[in-house]
Coordinates of C-alpha atoms in Angstrom, one line a residue:
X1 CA -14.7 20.9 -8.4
X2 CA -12.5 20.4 -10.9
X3 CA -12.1 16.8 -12.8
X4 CA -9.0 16.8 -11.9
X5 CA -9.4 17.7 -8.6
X6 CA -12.1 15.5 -8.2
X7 CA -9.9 12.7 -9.7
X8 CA -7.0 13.3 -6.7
X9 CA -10.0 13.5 -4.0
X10 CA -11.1 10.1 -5.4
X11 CA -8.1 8.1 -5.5
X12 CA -6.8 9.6 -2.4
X13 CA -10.3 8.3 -0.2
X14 CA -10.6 5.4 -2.0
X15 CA -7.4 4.4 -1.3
X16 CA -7.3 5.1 2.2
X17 CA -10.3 3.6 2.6
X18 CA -9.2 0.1 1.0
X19 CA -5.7 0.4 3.2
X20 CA -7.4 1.3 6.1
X21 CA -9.0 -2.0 5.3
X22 CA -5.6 -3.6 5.1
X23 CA -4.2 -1.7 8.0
X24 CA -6.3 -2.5 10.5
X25 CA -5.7 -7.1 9.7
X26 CA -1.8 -6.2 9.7
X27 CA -2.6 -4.2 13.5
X28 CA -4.9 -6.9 14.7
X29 CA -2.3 -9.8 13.6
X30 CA 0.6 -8.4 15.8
X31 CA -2.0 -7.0 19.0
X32 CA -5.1 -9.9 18.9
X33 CA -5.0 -12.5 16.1
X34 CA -2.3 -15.2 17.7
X35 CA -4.4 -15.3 20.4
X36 CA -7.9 -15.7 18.7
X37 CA -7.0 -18.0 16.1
X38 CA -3.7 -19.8 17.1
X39 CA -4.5 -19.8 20.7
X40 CA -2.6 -23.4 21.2
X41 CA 0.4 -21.8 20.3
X42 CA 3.6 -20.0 22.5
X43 CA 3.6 -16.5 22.5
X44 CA 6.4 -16.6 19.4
X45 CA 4.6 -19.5 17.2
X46 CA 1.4 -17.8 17.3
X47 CA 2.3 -14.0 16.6
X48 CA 4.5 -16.1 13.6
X49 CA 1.3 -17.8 12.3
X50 CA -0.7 -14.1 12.6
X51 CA 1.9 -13.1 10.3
X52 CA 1.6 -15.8 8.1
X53 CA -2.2 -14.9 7.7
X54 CA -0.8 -11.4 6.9
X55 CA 1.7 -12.0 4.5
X56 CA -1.2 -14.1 2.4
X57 CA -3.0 -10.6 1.4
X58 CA 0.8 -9.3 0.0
X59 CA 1.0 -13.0 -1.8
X60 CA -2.8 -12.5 -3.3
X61 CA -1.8 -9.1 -4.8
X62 CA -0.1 -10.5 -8.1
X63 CA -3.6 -12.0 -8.8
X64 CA -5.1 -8.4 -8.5
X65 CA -2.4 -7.0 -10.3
X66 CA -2.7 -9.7 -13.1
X67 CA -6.6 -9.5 -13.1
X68 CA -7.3 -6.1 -12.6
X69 CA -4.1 -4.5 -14.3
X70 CA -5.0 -5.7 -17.8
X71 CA -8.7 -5.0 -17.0
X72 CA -7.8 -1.1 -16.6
X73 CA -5.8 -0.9 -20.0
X74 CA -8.5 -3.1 -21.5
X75 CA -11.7 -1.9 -19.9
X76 CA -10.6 1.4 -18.2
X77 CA -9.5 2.6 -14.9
X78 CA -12.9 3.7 -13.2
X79 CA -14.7 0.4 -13.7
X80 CA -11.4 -1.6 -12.1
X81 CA -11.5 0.7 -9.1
X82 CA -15.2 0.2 -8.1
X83 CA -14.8 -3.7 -8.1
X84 CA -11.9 -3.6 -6.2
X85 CA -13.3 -1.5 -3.3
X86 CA -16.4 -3.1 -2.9
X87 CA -14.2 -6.6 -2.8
X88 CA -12.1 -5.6 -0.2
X89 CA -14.8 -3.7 1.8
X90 CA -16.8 -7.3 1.8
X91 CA -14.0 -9.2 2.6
X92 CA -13.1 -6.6 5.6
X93 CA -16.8 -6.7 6.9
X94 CA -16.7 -10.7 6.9
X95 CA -13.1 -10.6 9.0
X96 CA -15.2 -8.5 11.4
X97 CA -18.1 -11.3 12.0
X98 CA -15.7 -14.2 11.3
X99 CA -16.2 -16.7 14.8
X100 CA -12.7 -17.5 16.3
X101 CA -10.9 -20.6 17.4
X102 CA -12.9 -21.0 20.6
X103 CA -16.3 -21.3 18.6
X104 CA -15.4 -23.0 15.0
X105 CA -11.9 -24.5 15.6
X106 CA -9.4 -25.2 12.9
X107 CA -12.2 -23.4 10.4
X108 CA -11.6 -20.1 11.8
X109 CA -8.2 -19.1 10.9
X110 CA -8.7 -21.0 7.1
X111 CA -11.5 -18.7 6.5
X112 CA -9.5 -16.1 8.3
X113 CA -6.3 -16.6 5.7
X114 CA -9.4 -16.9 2.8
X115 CA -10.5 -13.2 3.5
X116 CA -7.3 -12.1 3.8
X117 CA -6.3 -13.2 0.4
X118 CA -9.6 -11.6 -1.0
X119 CA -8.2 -8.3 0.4
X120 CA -4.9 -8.5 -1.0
X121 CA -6.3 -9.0 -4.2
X122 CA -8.3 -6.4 -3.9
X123 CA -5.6 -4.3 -2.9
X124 CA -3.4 -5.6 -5.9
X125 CA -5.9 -4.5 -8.4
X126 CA -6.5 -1.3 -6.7
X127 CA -3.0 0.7 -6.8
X128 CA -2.3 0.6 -10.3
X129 CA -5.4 2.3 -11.2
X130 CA -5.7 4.6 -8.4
X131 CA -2.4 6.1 -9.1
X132 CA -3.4 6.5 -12.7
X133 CA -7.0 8.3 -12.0
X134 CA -5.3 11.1 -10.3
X135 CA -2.1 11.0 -12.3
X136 CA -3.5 10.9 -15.8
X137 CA -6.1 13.7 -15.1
X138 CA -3.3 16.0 -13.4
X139 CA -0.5 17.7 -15.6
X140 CA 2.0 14.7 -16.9
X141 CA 4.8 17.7 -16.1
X142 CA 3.2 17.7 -12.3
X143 CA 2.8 13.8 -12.1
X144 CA 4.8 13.4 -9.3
X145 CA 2.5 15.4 -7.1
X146 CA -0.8 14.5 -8.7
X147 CA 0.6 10.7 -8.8
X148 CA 0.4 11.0 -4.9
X149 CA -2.5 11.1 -4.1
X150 CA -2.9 6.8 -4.0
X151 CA 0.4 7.8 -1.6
X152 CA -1.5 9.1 0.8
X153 CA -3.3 6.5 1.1
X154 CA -0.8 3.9 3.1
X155 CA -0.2 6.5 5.7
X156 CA -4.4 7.8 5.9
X157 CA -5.5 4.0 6.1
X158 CA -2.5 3.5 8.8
X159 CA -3.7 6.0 10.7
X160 CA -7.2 5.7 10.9
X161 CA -6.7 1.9 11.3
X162 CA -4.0 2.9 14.0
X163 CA -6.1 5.6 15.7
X164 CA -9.3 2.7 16.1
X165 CA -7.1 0.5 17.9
X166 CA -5.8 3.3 19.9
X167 CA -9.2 4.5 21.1
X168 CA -10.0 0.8 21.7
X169 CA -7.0 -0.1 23.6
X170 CA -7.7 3.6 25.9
X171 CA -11.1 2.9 26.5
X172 CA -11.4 -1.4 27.0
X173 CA -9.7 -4.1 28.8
X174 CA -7.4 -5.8 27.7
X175 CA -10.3 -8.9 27.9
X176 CA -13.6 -6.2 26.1
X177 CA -10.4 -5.8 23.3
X178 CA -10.1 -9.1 22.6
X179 CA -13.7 -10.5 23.5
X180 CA -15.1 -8.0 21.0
X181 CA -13.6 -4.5 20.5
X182 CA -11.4 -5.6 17.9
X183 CA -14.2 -6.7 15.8
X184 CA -15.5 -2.9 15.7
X185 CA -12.6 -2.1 13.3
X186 CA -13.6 -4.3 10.9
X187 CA -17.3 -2.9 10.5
X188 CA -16.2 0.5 10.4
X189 CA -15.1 -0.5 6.9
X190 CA -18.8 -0.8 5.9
X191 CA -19.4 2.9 6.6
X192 CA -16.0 3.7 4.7
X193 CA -16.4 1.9 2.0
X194 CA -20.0 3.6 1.1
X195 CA -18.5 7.2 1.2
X196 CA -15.5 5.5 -1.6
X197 CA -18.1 4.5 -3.7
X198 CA -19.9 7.5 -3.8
X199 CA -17.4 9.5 -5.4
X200 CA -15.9 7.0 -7.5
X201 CA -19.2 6.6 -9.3
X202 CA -19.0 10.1 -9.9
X203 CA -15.9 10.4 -12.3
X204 CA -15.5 9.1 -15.6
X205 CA -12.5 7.7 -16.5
X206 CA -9.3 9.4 -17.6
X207 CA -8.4 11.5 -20.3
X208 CA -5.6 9.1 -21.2
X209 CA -7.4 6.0 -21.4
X210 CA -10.4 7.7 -23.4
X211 CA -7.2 8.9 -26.2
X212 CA -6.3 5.7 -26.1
X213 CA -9.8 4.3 -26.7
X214 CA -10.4 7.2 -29.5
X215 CA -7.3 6.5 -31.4
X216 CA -7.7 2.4 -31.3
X217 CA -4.1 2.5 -29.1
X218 CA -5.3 0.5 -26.6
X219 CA -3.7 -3.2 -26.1
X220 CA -5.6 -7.3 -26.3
X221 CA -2.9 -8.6 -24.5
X222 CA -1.2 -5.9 -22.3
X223 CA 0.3 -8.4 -19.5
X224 CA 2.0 -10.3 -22.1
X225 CA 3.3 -6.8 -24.3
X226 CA 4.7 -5.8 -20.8
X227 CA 7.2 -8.7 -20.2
X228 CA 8.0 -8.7 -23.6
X229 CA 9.2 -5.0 -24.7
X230 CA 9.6 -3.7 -21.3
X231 CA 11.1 -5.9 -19.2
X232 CA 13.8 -3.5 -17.8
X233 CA 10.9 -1.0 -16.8
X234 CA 9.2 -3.8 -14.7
X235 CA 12.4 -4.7 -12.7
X236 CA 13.1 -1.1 -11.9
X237 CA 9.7 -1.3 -10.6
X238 CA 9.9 -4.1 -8.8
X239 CA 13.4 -3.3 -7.2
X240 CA 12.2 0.1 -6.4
X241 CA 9.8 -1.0 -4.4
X242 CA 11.6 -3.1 -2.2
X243 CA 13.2 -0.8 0.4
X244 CA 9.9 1.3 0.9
X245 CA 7.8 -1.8 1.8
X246 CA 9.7 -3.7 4.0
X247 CA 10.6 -0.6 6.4
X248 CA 7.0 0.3 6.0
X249 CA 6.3 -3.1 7.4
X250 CA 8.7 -2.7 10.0
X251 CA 8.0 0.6 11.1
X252 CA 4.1 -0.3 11.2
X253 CA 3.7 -3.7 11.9
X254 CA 6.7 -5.3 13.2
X255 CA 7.3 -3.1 16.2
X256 CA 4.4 -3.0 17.4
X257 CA 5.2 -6.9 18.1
X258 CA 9.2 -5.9 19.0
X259 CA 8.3 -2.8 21.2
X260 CA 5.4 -4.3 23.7
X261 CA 7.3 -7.9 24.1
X262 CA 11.2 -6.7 24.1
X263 CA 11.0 -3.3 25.4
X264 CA 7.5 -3.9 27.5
X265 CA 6.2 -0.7 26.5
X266 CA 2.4 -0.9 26.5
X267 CA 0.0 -1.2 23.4
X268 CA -1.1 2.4 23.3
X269 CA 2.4 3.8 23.3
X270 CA 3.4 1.9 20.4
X271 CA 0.2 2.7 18.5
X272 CA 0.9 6.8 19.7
X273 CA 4.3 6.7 17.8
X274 CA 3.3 5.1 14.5
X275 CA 0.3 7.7 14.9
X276 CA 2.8 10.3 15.2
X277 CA 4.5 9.1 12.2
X278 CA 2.0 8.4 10.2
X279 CA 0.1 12.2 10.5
X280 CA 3.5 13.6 9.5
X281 CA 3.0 11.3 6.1
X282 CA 0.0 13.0 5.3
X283 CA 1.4 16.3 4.4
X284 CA 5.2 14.8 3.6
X285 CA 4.0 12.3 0.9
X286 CA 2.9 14.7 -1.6
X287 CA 5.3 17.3 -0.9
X288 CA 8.1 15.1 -1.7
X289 CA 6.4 13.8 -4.6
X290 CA 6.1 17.6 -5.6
X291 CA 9.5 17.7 -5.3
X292 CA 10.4 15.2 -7.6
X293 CA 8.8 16.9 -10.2
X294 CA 11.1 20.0 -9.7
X295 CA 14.3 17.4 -8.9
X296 CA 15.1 13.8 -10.5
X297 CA 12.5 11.7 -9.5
X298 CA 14.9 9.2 -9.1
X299 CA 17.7 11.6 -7.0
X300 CA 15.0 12.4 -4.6
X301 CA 13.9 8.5 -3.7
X302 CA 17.6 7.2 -3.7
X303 CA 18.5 9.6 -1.0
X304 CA 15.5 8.3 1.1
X305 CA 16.3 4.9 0.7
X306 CA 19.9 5.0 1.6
X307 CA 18.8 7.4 4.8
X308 CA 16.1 4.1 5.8
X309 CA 18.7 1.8 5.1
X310 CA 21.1 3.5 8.0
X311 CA 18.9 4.7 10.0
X312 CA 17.7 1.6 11.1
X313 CA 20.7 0.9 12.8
X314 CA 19.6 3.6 14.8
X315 CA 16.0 2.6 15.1
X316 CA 16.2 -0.9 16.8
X317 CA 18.7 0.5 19.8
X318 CA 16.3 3.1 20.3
X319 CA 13.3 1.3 20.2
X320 CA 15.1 -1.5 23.1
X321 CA 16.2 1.3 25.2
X322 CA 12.5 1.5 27.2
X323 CA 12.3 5.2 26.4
X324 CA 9.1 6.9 25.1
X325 CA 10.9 9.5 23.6
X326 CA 13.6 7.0 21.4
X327 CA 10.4 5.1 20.4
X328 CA 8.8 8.1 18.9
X329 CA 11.6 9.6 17.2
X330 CA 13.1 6.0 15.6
X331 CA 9.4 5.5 13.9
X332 CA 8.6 9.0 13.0
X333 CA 12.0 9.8 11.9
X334 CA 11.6 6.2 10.0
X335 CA 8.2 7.1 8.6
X336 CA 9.6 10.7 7.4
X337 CA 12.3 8.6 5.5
X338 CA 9.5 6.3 4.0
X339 CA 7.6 9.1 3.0
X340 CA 10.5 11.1 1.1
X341 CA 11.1 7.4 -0.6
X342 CA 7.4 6.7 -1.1
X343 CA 5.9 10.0 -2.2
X344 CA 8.0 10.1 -6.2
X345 CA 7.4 6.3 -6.6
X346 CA 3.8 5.9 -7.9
X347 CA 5.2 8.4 -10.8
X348 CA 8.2 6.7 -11.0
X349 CA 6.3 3.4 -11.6
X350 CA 4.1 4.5 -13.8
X351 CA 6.3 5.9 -16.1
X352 CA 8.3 3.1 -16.6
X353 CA 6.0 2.1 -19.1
X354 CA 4.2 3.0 -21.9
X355 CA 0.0 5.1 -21.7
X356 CA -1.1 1.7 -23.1
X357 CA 0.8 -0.2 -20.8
X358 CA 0.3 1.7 -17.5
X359 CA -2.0 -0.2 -15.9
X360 CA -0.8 -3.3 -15.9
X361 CA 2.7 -2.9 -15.5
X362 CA 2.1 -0.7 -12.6
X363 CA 0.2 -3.1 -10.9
X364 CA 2.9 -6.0 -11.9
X365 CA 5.5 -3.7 -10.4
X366 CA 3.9 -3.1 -7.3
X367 CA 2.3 -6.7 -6.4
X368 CA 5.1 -8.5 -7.0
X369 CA 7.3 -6.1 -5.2
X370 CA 4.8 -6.5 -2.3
X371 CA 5.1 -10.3 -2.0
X372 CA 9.2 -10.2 -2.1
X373 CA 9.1 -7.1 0.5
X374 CA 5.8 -6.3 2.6
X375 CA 4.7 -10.2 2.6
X376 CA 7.4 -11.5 4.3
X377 CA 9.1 -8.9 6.1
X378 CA 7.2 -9.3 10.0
X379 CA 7.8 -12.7 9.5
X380 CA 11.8 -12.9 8.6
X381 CA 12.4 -9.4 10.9
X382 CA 10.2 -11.8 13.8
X383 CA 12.8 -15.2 13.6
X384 CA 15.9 -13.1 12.1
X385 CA 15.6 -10.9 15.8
X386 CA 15.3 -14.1 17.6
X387 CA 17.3 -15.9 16.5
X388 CA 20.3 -13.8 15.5
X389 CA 19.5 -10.3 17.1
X390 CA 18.5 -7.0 16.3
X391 CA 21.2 -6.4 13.8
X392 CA 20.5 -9.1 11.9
X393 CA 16.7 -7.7 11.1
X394 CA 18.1 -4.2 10.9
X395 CA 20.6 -6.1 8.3
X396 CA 17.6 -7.5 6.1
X397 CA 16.3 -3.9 6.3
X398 CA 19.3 -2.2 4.7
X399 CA 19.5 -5.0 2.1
X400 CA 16.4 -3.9 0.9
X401 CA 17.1 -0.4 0.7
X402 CA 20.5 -1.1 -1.5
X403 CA 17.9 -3.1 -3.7
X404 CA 16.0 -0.1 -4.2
X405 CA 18.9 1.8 -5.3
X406 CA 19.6 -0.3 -7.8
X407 CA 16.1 -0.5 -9.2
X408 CA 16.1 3.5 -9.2
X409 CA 19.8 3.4 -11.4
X410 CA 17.9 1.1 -13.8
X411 CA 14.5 3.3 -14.3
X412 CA 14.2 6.1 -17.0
X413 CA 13.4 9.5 -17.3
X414 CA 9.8 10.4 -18.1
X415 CA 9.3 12.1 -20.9
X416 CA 6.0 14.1 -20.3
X417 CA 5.4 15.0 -24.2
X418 CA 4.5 11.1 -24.7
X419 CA 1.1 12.4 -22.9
X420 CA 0.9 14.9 -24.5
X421 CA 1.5 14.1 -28.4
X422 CA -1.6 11.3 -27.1
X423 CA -3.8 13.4 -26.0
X424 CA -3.3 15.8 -29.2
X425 CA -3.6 13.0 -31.7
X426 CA -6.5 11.7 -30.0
X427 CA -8.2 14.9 -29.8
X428 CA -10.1 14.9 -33.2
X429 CA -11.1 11.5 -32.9
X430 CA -12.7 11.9 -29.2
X431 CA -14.4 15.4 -30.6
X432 CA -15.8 13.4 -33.3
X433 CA -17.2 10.5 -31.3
X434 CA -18.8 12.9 -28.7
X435 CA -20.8 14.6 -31.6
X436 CA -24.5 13.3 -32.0

């Protein structure tokens, strides 16, 4: 195969792997968790504090993306995303074996909210690296589709995660699921997380970072040089971001919660649609990404943005109405819409900001965009629909989205030849260093 090949195969299973990871807490917290851990609670209070524990892994990412963003300009991409799988594979493992309420008390859910931090650093450090391992081997003209491979990921993880609990929830009781079954999810990752490693210790790292290594380019203080010359780069990333991850969170996490307790739908049914959803992502992700590099990057997410904004309007009425058939079509024509929006934006990030730069403020762009969207959005879109209604969470929702639109207007245009002109003026130097 390929390097470059290889590269998308890598950072496409790796990161399904470690989302799959991340997937499966943000399932158990709305099906099993407020029973487990907050089992003194009401049925409202305790799903609230499950998604409190969930939210923690969006808050821990800035410390991955801090940590492990300035590592990959400094130290390389390859070595970052070997650390960062094996820390969130551990942590998943642990969540699997962790003792609940019933056995340990008040020590289960703080070691419970401990693990779940370790993931979202994990996850924090992972993205900006991943995108980068596929997108810096691949054709800088082509980025948009090579960038998508760590795209995939979201959707792959969802779905397996999604399709575990699905097979669980078909095949126990509702007392083997929460006795037990649930835990079987969290091993899984073990096996996963093996077949990651394996191919990441295969690669080497990217032609980009080794120019930048060969020509003496590379930064001491990365973080820093970000927020200092390219501050308008990391707020368009940021902004960006913000549409995509909160109706992620909805359509993925949030009515699973709103659709079994408002609607009374059943578990499974719930779990069928975002699986619906999330198979179309597979295949939508890069091809809209691929689009991107034949239209404005920016054109193509702004008109999937505005589209999620309106159409959940639609969603929530749908969703309420007690039909199968409005349930599916609201999440897998939400998830379509996510996907359009989702599958340019790891190129679009990434080229906000310089080759030396990359790394980190990709990583910057994305974690803190996580904890302002994904991390809180099951809890607001939980007490917003209490206590206001469905059109107040559908409100927050489309809030987002205009966000988004605005960090898109203040992004740039890539430039591909910057790669390029890299790559050519590091050539002679790498050549020379690979001579005995």
């Amino acid at each position: 195969m390929a390097a470059r090949g290889k590269a998308f195969v890598a950072s496409l299973s790796g990161t399904s792997l470690e989302y799959y990871d991340f997937a499966v807490y943000g399932t158990a917290s709305a099906l099993v968790f407020p029973q487990l851990f907050f089992p003194g609670s009401d049925p409202l209070t305790g799903t609230l504090l499950a998604f409190t524990t969930f939210a923690v892994g969006y808050i821990s990412r800035p410390v991955g993306g801090f940590v492990f963003g300035r590592l990959g300009d400094t130290l390389g991409r390859k070595r970052v995303l070997v650390t960062t799988l094996l820390l969130i594979g551990f942590a998943t493992v642990l969540i699997g074996l962790l003792p609940t309420y019933e056995t340990i008390g008040v020590t289960a859910p703080i070691v419970l909210v401990l693990l779940r931090f370790a993931q979202g650093v994990g996850v924090g450090g992972e993205w900006g690296s991943a995108v980068l391992l596929s997108g810096e081997f691949g054709d800088p003209r082509r980025r948009g589709f090579w960038s998508s491979a760590a795209q995939i990921g979201p959707p792959a993880g969802n779905l397996l995660a999604n399709g575990v609990f699905a097979v669980l929830a078909a095949t126990l009781t509702s007392d083997q699921l929460l006795d037990w079954g649930w835990r079987v999810a969290f091993l899984l990752s073990a096996l996963l997380v093996a077949f990651g490693l394996w191919i990441r210790l295969t690669l080497e790292d990217t032609p980009v970072f080794r120019a930048l290594q060969a020509s003496g380019e590379t930064s001491a203080a990365p973080i820093r040089e970000v927020v200092r010359t390219q501050p308008r780069g990391l707020v368009a990333a940021i902004l960006s971001r913000l549409g995509p991850d909160v109706s992620y969170s909805l359509l993925t996490v949030y009515v699973l919660t709103y659709a079994t307790r408002t609607a009374g739908f059943e578990r499974a049914q719930v779990l069928s649609a975002v699986l619906m959803g999330s198979a179309l992502q597979l295949g939508l992700v890069p091809a809209f990404g691929a689009l991107s590099d034949r239209i404005n990057r920016r054109l193509v997410s702004a008109f999937a943005v505005v589209g999620a904004g309106i159409w959940v309007f639609v969603l929530f009425p749908a969703v309420a109405s007690g039909s199968f058939g409005l349930l599916v079509l609201g999440v897998v024509v939400g998830l379509v819409l996510h996907a359009a929006a989702y599958g340019p934006q790891a190129a679009f990030i990434t080229e906000q900001f310089s080759p030396r730069l990359r790394s980190s403020g990709s990583s910057l762009g994305y974690t803190v965009a996580g904890v302002l969207g994904g991390a809180v959005a099951p809890l607001l879109l939980t007490s917003l629909q209490a206590d206001l209604g469905w059109a107040a969470a559908a409100g927050y929702v489309a809030l987002a989205c205009v966000l988004s639109v605005v960090g898109l207007a203040l992004g740039r245009n890539y430039d591909p030849r910057e790669d390029e002109e890299l790559a050519a003026a590091a050539a002679p130097a790498e050549a020379a260093a690979d001579r005995p």
